[in-house]
Coordinates of C-alpha atoms (C1' of nucleotides) in Angstrom, one line a residue:
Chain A
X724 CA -9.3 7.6 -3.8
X725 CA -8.2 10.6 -2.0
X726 CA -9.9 10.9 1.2
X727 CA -11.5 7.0 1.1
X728 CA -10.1 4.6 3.0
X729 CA -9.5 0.4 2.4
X730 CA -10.2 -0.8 6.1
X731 CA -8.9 -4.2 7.5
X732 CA -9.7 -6.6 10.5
X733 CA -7.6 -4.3 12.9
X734 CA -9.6 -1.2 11.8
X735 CA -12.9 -2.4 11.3
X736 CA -12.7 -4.5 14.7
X737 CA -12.7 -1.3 16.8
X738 CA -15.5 0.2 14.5
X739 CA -18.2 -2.8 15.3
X740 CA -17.5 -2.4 19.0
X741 CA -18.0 1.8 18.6
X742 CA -21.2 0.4 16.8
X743 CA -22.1 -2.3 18.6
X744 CA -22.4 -0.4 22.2
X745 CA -24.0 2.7 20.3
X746 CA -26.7 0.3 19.2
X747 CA -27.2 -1.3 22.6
X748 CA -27.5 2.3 24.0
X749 CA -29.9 3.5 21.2
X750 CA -32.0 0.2 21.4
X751 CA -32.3 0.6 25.2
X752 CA -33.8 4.2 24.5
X753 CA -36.3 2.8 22.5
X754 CA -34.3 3.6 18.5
X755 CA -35.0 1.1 15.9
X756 CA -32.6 1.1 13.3
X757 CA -33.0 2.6 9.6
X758 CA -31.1 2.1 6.6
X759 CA -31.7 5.0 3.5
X760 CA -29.5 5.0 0.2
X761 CA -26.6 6.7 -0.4
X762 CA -27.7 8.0 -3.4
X763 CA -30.6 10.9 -2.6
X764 CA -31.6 13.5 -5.2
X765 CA -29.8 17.1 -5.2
X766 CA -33.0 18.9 -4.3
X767 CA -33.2 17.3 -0.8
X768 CA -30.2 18.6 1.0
X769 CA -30.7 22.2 -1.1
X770 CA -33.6 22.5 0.9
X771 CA -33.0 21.1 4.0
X772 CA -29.4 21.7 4.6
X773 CA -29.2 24.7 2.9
X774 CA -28.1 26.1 -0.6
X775 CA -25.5 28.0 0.6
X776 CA -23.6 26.2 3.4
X777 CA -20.4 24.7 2.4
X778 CA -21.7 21.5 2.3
X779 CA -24.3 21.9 -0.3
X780 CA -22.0 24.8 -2.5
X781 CA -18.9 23.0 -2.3
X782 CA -18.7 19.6 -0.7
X783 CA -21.3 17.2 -2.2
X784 CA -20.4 14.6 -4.8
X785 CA -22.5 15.5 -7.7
X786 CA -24.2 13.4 -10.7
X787 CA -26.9 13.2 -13.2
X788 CA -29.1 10.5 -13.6
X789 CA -29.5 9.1 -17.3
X790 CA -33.0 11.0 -16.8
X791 CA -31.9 13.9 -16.3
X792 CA -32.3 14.3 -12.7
X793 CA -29.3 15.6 -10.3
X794 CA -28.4 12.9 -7.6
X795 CA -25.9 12.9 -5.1
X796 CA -24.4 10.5 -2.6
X797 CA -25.4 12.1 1.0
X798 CA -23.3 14.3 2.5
X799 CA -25.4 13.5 5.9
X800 CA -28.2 11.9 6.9
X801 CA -30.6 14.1 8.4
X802 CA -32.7 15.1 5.4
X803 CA -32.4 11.2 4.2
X804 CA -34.2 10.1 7.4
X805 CA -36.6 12.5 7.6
X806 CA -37.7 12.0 3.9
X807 CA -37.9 8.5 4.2
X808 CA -40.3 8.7 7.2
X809 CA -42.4 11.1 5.3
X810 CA -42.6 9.2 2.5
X811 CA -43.5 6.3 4.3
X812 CA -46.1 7.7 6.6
X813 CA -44.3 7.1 9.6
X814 CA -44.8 10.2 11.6
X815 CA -47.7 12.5 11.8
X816 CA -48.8 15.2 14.3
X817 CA -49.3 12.3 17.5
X818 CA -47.0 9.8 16.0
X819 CA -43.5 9.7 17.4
X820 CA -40.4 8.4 15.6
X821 CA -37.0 6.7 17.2
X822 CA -34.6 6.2 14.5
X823 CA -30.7 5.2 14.3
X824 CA -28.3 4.5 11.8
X825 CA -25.0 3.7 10.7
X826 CA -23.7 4.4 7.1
X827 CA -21.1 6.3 4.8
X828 CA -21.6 9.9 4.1
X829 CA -19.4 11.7 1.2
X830 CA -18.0 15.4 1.2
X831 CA -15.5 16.5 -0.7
X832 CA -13.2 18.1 1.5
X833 CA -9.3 18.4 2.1
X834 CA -8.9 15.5 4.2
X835 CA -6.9 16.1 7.4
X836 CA -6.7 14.4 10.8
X837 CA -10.2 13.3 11.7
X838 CA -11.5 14.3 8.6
X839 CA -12.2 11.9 5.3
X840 CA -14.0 12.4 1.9
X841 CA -15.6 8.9 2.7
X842 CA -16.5 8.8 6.5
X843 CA -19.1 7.0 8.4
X844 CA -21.9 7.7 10.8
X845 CA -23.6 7.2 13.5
X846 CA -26.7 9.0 13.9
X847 CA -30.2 9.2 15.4
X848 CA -33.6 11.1 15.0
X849 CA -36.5 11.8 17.4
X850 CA -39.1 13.4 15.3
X851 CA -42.7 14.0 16.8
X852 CA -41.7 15.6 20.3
X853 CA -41.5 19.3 21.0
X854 CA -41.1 19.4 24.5
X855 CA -37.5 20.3 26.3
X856 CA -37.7 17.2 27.8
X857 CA -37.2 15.0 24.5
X858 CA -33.9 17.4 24.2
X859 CA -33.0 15.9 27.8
X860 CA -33.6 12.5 26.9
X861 CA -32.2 12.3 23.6
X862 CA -28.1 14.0 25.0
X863 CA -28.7 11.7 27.9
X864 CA -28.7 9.1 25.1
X865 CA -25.6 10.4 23.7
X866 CA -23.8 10.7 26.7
X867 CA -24.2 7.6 28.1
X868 CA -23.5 6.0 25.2
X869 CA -19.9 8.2 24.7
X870 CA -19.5 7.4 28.3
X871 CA -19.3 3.7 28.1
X872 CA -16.6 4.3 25.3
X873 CA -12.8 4.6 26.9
X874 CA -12.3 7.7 24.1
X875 CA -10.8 10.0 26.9
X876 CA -12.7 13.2 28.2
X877 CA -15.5 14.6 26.3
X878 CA -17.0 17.9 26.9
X879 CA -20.6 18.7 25.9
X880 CA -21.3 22.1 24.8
X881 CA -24.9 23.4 24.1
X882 CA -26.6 26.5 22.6
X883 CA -30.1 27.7 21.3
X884 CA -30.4 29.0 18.1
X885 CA -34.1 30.3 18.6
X886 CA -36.8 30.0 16.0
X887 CA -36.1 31.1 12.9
X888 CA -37.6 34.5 12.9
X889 CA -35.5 34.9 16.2
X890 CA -32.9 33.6 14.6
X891 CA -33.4 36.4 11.9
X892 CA -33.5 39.1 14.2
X893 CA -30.1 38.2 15.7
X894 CA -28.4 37.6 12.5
X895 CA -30.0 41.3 12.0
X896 CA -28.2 42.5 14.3
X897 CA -24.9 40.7 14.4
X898 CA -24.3 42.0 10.9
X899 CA -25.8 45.6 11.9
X900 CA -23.1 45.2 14.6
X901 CA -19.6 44.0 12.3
X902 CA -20.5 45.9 9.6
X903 CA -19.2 49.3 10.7
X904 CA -15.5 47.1 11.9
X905 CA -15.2 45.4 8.6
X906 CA -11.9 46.8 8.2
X907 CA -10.9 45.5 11.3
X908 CA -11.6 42.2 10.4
X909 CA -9.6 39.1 9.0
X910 CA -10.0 38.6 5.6
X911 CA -12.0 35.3 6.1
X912 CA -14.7 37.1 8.6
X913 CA -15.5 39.8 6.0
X914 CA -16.3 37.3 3.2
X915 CA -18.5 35.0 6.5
X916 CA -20.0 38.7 7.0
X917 CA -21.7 38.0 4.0
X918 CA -21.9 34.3 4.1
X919 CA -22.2 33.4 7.6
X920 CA -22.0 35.8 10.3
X921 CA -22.7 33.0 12.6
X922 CA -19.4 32.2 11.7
X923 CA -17.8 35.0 12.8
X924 CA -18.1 34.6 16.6
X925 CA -15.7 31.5 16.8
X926 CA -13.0 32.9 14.5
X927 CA -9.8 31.8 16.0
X928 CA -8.5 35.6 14.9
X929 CA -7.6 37.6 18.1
X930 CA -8.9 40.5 16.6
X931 CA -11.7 38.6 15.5
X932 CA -12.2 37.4 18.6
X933 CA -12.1 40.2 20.3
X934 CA -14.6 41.9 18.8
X935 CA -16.8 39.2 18.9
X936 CA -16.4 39.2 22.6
X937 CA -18.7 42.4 22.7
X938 CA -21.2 41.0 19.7
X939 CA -24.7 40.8 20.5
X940 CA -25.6 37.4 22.0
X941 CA -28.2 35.2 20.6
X942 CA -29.9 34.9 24.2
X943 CA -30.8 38.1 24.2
X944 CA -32.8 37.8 21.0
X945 CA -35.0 34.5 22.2
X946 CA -38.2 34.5 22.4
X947 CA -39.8 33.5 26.1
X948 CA -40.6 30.0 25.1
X949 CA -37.6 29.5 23.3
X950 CA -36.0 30.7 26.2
X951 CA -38.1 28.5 28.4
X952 CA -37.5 25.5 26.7
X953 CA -33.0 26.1 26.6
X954 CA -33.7 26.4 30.2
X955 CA -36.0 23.4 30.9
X956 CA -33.1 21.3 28.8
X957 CA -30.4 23.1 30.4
X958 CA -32.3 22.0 34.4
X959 CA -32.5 18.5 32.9
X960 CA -29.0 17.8 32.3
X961 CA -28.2 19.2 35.3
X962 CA -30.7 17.1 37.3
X963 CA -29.2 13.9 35.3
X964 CA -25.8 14.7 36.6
X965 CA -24.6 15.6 32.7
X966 CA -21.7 18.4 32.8
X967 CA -22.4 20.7 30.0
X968 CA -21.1 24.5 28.9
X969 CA -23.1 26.8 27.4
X970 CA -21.6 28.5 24.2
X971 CA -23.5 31.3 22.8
X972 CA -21.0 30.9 20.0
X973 CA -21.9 27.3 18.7
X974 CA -22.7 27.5 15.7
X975 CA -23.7 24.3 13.5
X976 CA -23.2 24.6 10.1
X977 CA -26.8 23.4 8.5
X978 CA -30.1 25.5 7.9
X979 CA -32.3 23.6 9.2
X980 CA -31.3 23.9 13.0
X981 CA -33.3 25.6 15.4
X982 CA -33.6 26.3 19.2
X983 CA -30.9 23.3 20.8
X984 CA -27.7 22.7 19.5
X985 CA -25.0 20.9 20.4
X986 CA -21.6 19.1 20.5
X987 CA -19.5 16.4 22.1
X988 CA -16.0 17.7 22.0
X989 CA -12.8 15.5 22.8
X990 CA -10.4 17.2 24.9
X991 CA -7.9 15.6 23.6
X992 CA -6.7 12.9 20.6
X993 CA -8.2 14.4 17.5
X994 CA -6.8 17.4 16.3
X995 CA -8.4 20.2 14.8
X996 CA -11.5 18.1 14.3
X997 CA -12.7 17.5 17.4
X998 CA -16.0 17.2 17.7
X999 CA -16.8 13.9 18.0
X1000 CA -20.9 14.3 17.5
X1001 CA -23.0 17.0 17.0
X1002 CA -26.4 17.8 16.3
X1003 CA -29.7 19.8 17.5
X1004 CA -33.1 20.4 17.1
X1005 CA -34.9 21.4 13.3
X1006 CA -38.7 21.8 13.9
X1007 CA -39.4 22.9 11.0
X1008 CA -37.3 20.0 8.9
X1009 CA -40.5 17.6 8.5
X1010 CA -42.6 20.4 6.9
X1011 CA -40.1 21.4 4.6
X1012 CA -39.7 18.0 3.7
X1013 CA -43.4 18.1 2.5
X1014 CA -45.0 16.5 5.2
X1015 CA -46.6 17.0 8.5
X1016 CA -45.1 19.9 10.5
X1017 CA -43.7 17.9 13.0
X1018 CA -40.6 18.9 15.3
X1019 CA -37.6 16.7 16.0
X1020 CA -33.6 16.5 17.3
X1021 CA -31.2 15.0 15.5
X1022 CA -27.6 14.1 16.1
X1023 CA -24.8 12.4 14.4
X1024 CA -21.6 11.2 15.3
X1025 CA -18.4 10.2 13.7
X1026 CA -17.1 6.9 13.7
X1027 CA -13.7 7.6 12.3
X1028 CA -13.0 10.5 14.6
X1029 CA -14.5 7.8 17.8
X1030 CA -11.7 5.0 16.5
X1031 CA -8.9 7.1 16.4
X1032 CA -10.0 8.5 20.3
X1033 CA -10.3 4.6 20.9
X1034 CA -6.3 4.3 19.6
X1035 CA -5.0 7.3 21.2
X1036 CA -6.2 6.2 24.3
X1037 CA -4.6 2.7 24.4
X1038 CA -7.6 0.6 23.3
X1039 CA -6.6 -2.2 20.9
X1040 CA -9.1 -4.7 20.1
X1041 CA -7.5 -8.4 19.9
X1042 CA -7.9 -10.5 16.6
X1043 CA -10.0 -14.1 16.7
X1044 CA -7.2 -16.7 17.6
X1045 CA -7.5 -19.9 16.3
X1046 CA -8.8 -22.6 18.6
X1047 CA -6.1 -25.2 17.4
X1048 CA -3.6 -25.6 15.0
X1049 CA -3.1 -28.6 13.1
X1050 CA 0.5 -29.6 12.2
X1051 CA 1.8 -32.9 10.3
X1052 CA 4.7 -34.5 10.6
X1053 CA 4.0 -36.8 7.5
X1054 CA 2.0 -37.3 4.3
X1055 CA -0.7 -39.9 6.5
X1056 CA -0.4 -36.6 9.0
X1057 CA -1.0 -34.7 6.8
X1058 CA -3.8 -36.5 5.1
X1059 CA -5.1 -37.0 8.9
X1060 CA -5.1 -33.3 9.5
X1061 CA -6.4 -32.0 6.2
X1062 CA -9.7 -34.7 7.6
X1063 CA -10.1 -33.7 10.8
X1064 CA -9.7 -29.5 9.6
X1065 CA -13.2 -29.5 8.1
X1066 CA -14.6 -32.0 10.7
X1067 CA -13.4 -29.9 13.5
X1068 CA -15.0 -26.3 11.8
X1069 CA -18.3 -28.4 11.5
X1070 CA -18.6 -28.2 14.8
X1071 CA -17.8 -24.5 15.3
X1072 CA -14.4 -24.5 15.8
X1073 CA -11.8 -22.3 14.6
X1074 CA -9.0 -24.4 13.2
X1075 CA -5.6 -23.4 11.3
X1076 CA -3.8 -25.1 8.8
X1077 CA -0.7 -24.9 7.1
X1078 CA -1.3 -25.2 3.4
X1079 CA 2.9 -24.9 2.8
X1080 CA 4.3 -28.4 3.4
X1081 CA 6.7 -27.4 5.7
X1082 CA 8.5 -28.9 8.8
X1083 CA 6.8 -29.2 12.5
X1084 CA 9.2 -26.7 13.6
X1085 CA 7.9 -24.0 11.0
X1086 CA 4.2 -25.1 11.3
X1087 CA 4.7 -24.6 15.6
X1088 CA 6.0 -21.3 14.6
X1089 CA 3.2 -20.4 12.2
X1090 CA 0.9 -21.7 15.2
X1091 CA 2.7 -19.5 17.5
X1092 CA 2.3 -16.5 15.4
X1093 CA -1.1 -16.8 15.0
X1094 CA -2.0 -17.0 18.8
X1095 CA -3.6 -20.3 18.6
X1096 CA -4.8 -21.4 21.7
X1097 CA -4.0 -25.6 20.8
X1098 CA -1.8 -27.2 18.4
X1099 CA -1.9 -30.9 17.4
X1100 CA 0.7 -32.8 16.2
X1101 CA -0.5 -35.9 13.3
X1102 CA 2.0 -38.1 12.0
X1103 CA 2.3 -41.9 11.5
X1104 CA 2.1 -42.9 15.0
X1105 CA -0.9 -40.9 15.8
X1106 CA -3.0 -42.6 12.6
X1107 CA -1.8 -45.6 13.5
X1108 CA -2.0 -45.8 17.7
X1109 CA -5.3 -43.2 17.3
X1110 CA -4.0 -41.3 20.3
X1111 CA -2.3 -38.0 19.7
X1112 CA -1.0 -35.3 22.1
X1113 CA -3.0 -31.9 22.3
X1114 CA -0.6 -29.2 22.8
X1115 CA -1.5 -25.7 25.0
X1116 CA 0.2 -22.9 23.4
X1117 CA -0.4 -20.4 26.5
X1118 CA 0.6 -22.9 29.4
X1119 CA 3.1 -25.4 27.5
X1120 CA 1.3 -28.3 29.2
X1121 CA 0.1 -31.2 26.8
X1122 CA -2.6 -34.0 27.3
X1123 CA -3.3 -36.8 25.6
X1124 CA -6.6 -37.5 23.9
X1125 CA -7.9 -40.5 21.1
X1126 CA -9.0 -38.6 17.7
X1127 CA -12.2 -40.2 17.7
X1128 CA -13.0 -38.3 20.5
X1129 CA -12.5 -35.3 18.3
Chain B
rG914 C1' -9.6 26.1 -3.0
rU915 C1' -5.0 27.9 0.1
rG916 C1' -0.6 27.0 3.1
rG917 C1' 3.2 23.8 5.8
rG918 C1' 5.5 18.9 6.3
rU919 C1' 7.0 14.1 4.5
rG920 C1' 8.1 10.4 0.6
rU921 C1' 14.8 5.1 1.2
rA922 C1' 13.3 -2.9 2.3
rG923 C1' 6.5 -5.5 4.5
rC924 C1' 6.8 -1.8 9.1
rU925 C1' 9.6 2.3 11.9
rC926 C1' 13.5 4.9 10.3
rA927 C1' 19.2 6.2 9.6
rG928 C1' 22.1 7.7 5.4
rC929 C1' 21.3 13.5 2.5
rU930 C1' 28.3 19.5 3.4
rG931 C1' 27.1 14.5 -3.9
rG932 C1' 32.0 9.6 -4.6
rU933 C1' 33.3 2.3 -4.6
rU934 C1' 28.3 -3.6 -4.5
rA935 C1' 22.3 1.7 -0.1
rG936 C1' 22.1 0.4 6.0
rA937 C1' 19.8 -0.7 11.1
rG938 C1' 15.8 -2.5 14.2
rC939 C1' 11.4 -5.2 13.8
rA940 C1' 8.9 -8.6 10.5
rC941 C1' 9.6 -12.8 7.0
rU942 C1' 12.3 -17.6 5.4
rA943 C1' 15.5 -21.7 6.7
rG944 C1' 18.7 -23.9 10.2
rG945 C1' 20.7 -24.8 15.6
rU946 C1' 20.6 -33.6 14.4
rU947 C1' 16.4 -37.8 14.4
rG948 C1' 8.4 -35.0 14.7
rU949 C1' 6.9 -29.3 18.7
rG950 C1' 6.2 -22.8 19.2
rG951 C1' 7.5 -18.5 22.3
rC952 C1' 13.8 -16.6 24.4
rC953 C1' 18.6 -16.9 22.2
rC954 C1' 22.2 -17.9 18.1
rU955 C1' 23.4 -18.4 12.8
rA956 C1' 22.4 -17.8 7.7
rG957 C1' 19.2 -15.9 4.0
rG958 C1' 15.5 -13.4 0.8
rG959 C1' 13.7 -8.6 -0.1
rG960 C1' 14.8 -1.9 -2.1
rU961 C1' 13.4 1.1 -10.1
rC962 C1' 16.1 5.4 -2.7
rG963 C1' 7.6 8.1 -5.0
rA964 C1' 7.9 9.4 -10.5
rG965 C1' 10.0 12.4 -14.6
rG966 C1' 13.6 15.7 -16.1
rG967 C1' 18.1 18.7 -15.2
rU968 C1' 23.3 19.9 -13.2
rU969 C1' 27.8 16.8 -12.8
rC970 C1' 33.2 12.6 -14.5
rA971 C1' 29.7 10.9 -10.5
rA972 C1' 23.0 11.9 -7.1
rA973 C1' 19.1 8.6 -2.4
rU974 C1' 22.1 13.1 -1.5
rC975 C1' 21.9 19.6 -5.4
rC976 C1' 17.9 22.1 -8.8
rC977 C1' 13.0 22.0 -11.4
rU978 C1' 8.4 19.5 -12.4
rU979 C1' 4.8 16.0 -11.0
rC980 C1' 2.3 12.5 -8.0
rA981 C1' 1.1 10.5 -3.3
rC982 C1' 0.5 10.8 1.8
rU983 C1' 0.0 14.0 6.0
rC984 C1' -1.1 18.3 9.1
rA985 C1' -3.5 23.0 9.2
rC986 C1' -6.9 26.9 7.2
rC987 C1' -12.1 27.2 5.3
rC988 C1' -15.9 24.1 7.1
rC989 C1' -17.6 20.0 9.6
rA990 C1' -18.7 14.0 11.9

RNA sequence: GUGGGUGUAGCUCAGCUGGUUAGAGCACUAGGUUGUGGCCCUAGGGGUCGAGGGUUCAAAUCCCUUCACUCACCCCA
């Protein structure tokens, strides 16, 4: 399948360490894990992500149910989480919730560098806290995690989008503003003046850009608390030591945002698709959801995009060697070996054995190639005498042991 | 959905102004005396040259079609 990938050891090595420290990090900030289907119905990212982004118009992997009902497999996870937690009773007005997970999402998109049909993520969810200081906590989360990962410089980028009747008003007036230049646009900003004028302030156009330059800016059109609260966040990271920019052009690509946004961008390694995780706050997500109106930030972060930083920057994650190879010489060897194989994984070891019957020569090589650590010669003599010769791959030295002690 | 690039052994690629049995490096297999790897040496196996069609006496090499992969746009993790 286009865009889906078969992943092996090598691959999937490098993803369980991505996971495994993102868990440590999450658990430490007091996340408990949560798993949701894949499968969700068609309604729930129509409302929460939004009818007409790109992901719900043109992206989302689309089926009937034999009852009728339209399903889809999850283009993200956001809207999963939160409906499971209402649906469960697991937040309310003065109950808080720390969630993470780790799953395949599904958009069907041109794939590209950084960029699959099949991809998987890392996310988290903090519903039940309005205050700036959840906003502070929850990037410090992200950022210490990404900073324990040697993926190369990251940059983190942050912007408030307002409440949603500030929001409005900006829009309002970012249209009001490219309207009368429409002619001087590109061809893709005036179909996003219609779309997603949002869209239009990180064009990569010059002309574009240009104009954009001298667009209204969203901070003008904030509200004091909103304000307030982009400030507070924007005092906390700095107090933490966390080197941010502020964009008044990031722009995330889901309805349901509001006030903080942000991004963690590579510098370098990825491509064109370089944000490595993104997310920001949706207060009014619960609530739309159908249940309490409770406020939360979200983020969520790609693992693909986090492997391939991990590879361009020189990280290679070993395979399990075998703990000792077993070679025979003979058919008692053999017969010997074959014994002691499943003796010697009974008590935990990781033993190779050569299933071809080949000569000691070929099986060394074969033990060699493998990186075992040990390799143990069994012929006649050693049945017989009891005593074999335990072989170090790494050092050359050998030492003599009894195979009963085995 | 749009545009560019690439498709030759398991891998990375050379060959491509058309011409005898299609190559290299790495990997793999077996040997280099009697039961011991890594280095080195020798030999060997392995390719419908992505697929289909066309031009030609002759195509991996030219033309068309198609598929796959890849990068970018849109957009996003």
């Amino acid at each position: 399948m286009k865009g889906m990938n078969d992943l092996f050891a090598k691959d999937l090595q490098t993803r369980r360490f991505v996971c495994s420290k993102a868990i440590h990090v999450f658990e430490n900030y007091g996340f408990s894990e949560i798993q949701t289907p894949v499968l969700e119905e068609l309604s729930l990212f129509v409302r929460s992500v939004g009818e007409n982004t790109d992901i719900v118009s043109k992206e989302m992997y689309t089926l009937e149910d034999r009852d009728g009902t339209k399903i889809c497999m999850r283009p993200e996870n956001t809207a999963g989480v939160v409906r499971a937690l209402v649906e469960n009773n697991l937040i309310s007005a003065d109950q808080e919730a720390k969630v993470f997970y780790i799953g395949p999402m599904f958009r069907r998109e041109r794939p590209q560098k950084g960029r699959l049909r099949e991809f998987t993520q890392i996310g988290a969810e903090f519903l039940g806290s309005p205050a700036p200081s959840a906003d502070i906590e929850f990037l410090a989360m992200i950022h210490d995690w990404l900073s324990d990962l040697p993926i190369g410089k990251i940059k983190l980028v942050v912007n408030s989008l307002g409440q949603p009747d500030e929001r409005g008003n900006y829009l309002t007036a970012l249209r009001a503003y490219f309207e009368p230049l429409t002619d001087k646009l590109c061809a893709d900003c005036q179909r996003r003046l219609k779309t997603n004028v949002l869209r239009l302030l990180d064009c990569k156009n010059e002309n574009c850009s240009k104009l954009a330059d001298a667009a209204p800016s969203i901070h003008d059109y904030l509200g004091e608390e909103s304000s307030a609260h982009f400030q507070t966040v924007q005092a906390g990271l700095r107090n933490l030591g966390i080197a941010f920019e502020i964009s008044n052009r990031l722009v995330r690509g889901l309805d349901y945002y509001t006030r903080t946004v942000f991004e963690f961008i590579a510098e370098s390694g990825l491509g064109a698709q370089n944000t490595v995780a993104g997310g920001g706050r949706y207060d009014g997500l619960a609530k739309e959801l159908g249940g309490p109106d409770v406020p939360g930030i979200g983020m969520a972060a790609g693992v693909e995009r986090m492997v391939l930083l991990l590879e361009e920057n020189g990280y290679v994650q070993e395979l399990k060697r075998p703990d000792l190879s077993l070679i025979s010489a003979d058919p008692a060897g053999r017969q010997k070996a074959f014994d002691l194989l499943f003796a010697l994984r009974r008590k935990g070891l990781f033993v190779d054995f050569d299933h071809k019957e080949r000569s000691v020569k070929s099986q060394m090589r074969r033990a060699d190639r493998l990186r075992s650590k040990e390799a143990l010669v069994l012929g006649n003599q050693e049945v017989e005498s009891g005593k074999a010769v335990i072989k170090n791959l790494e050092s050359g030295e050998t030492r003599e042991i009894r195979l009963s002690d085995l």
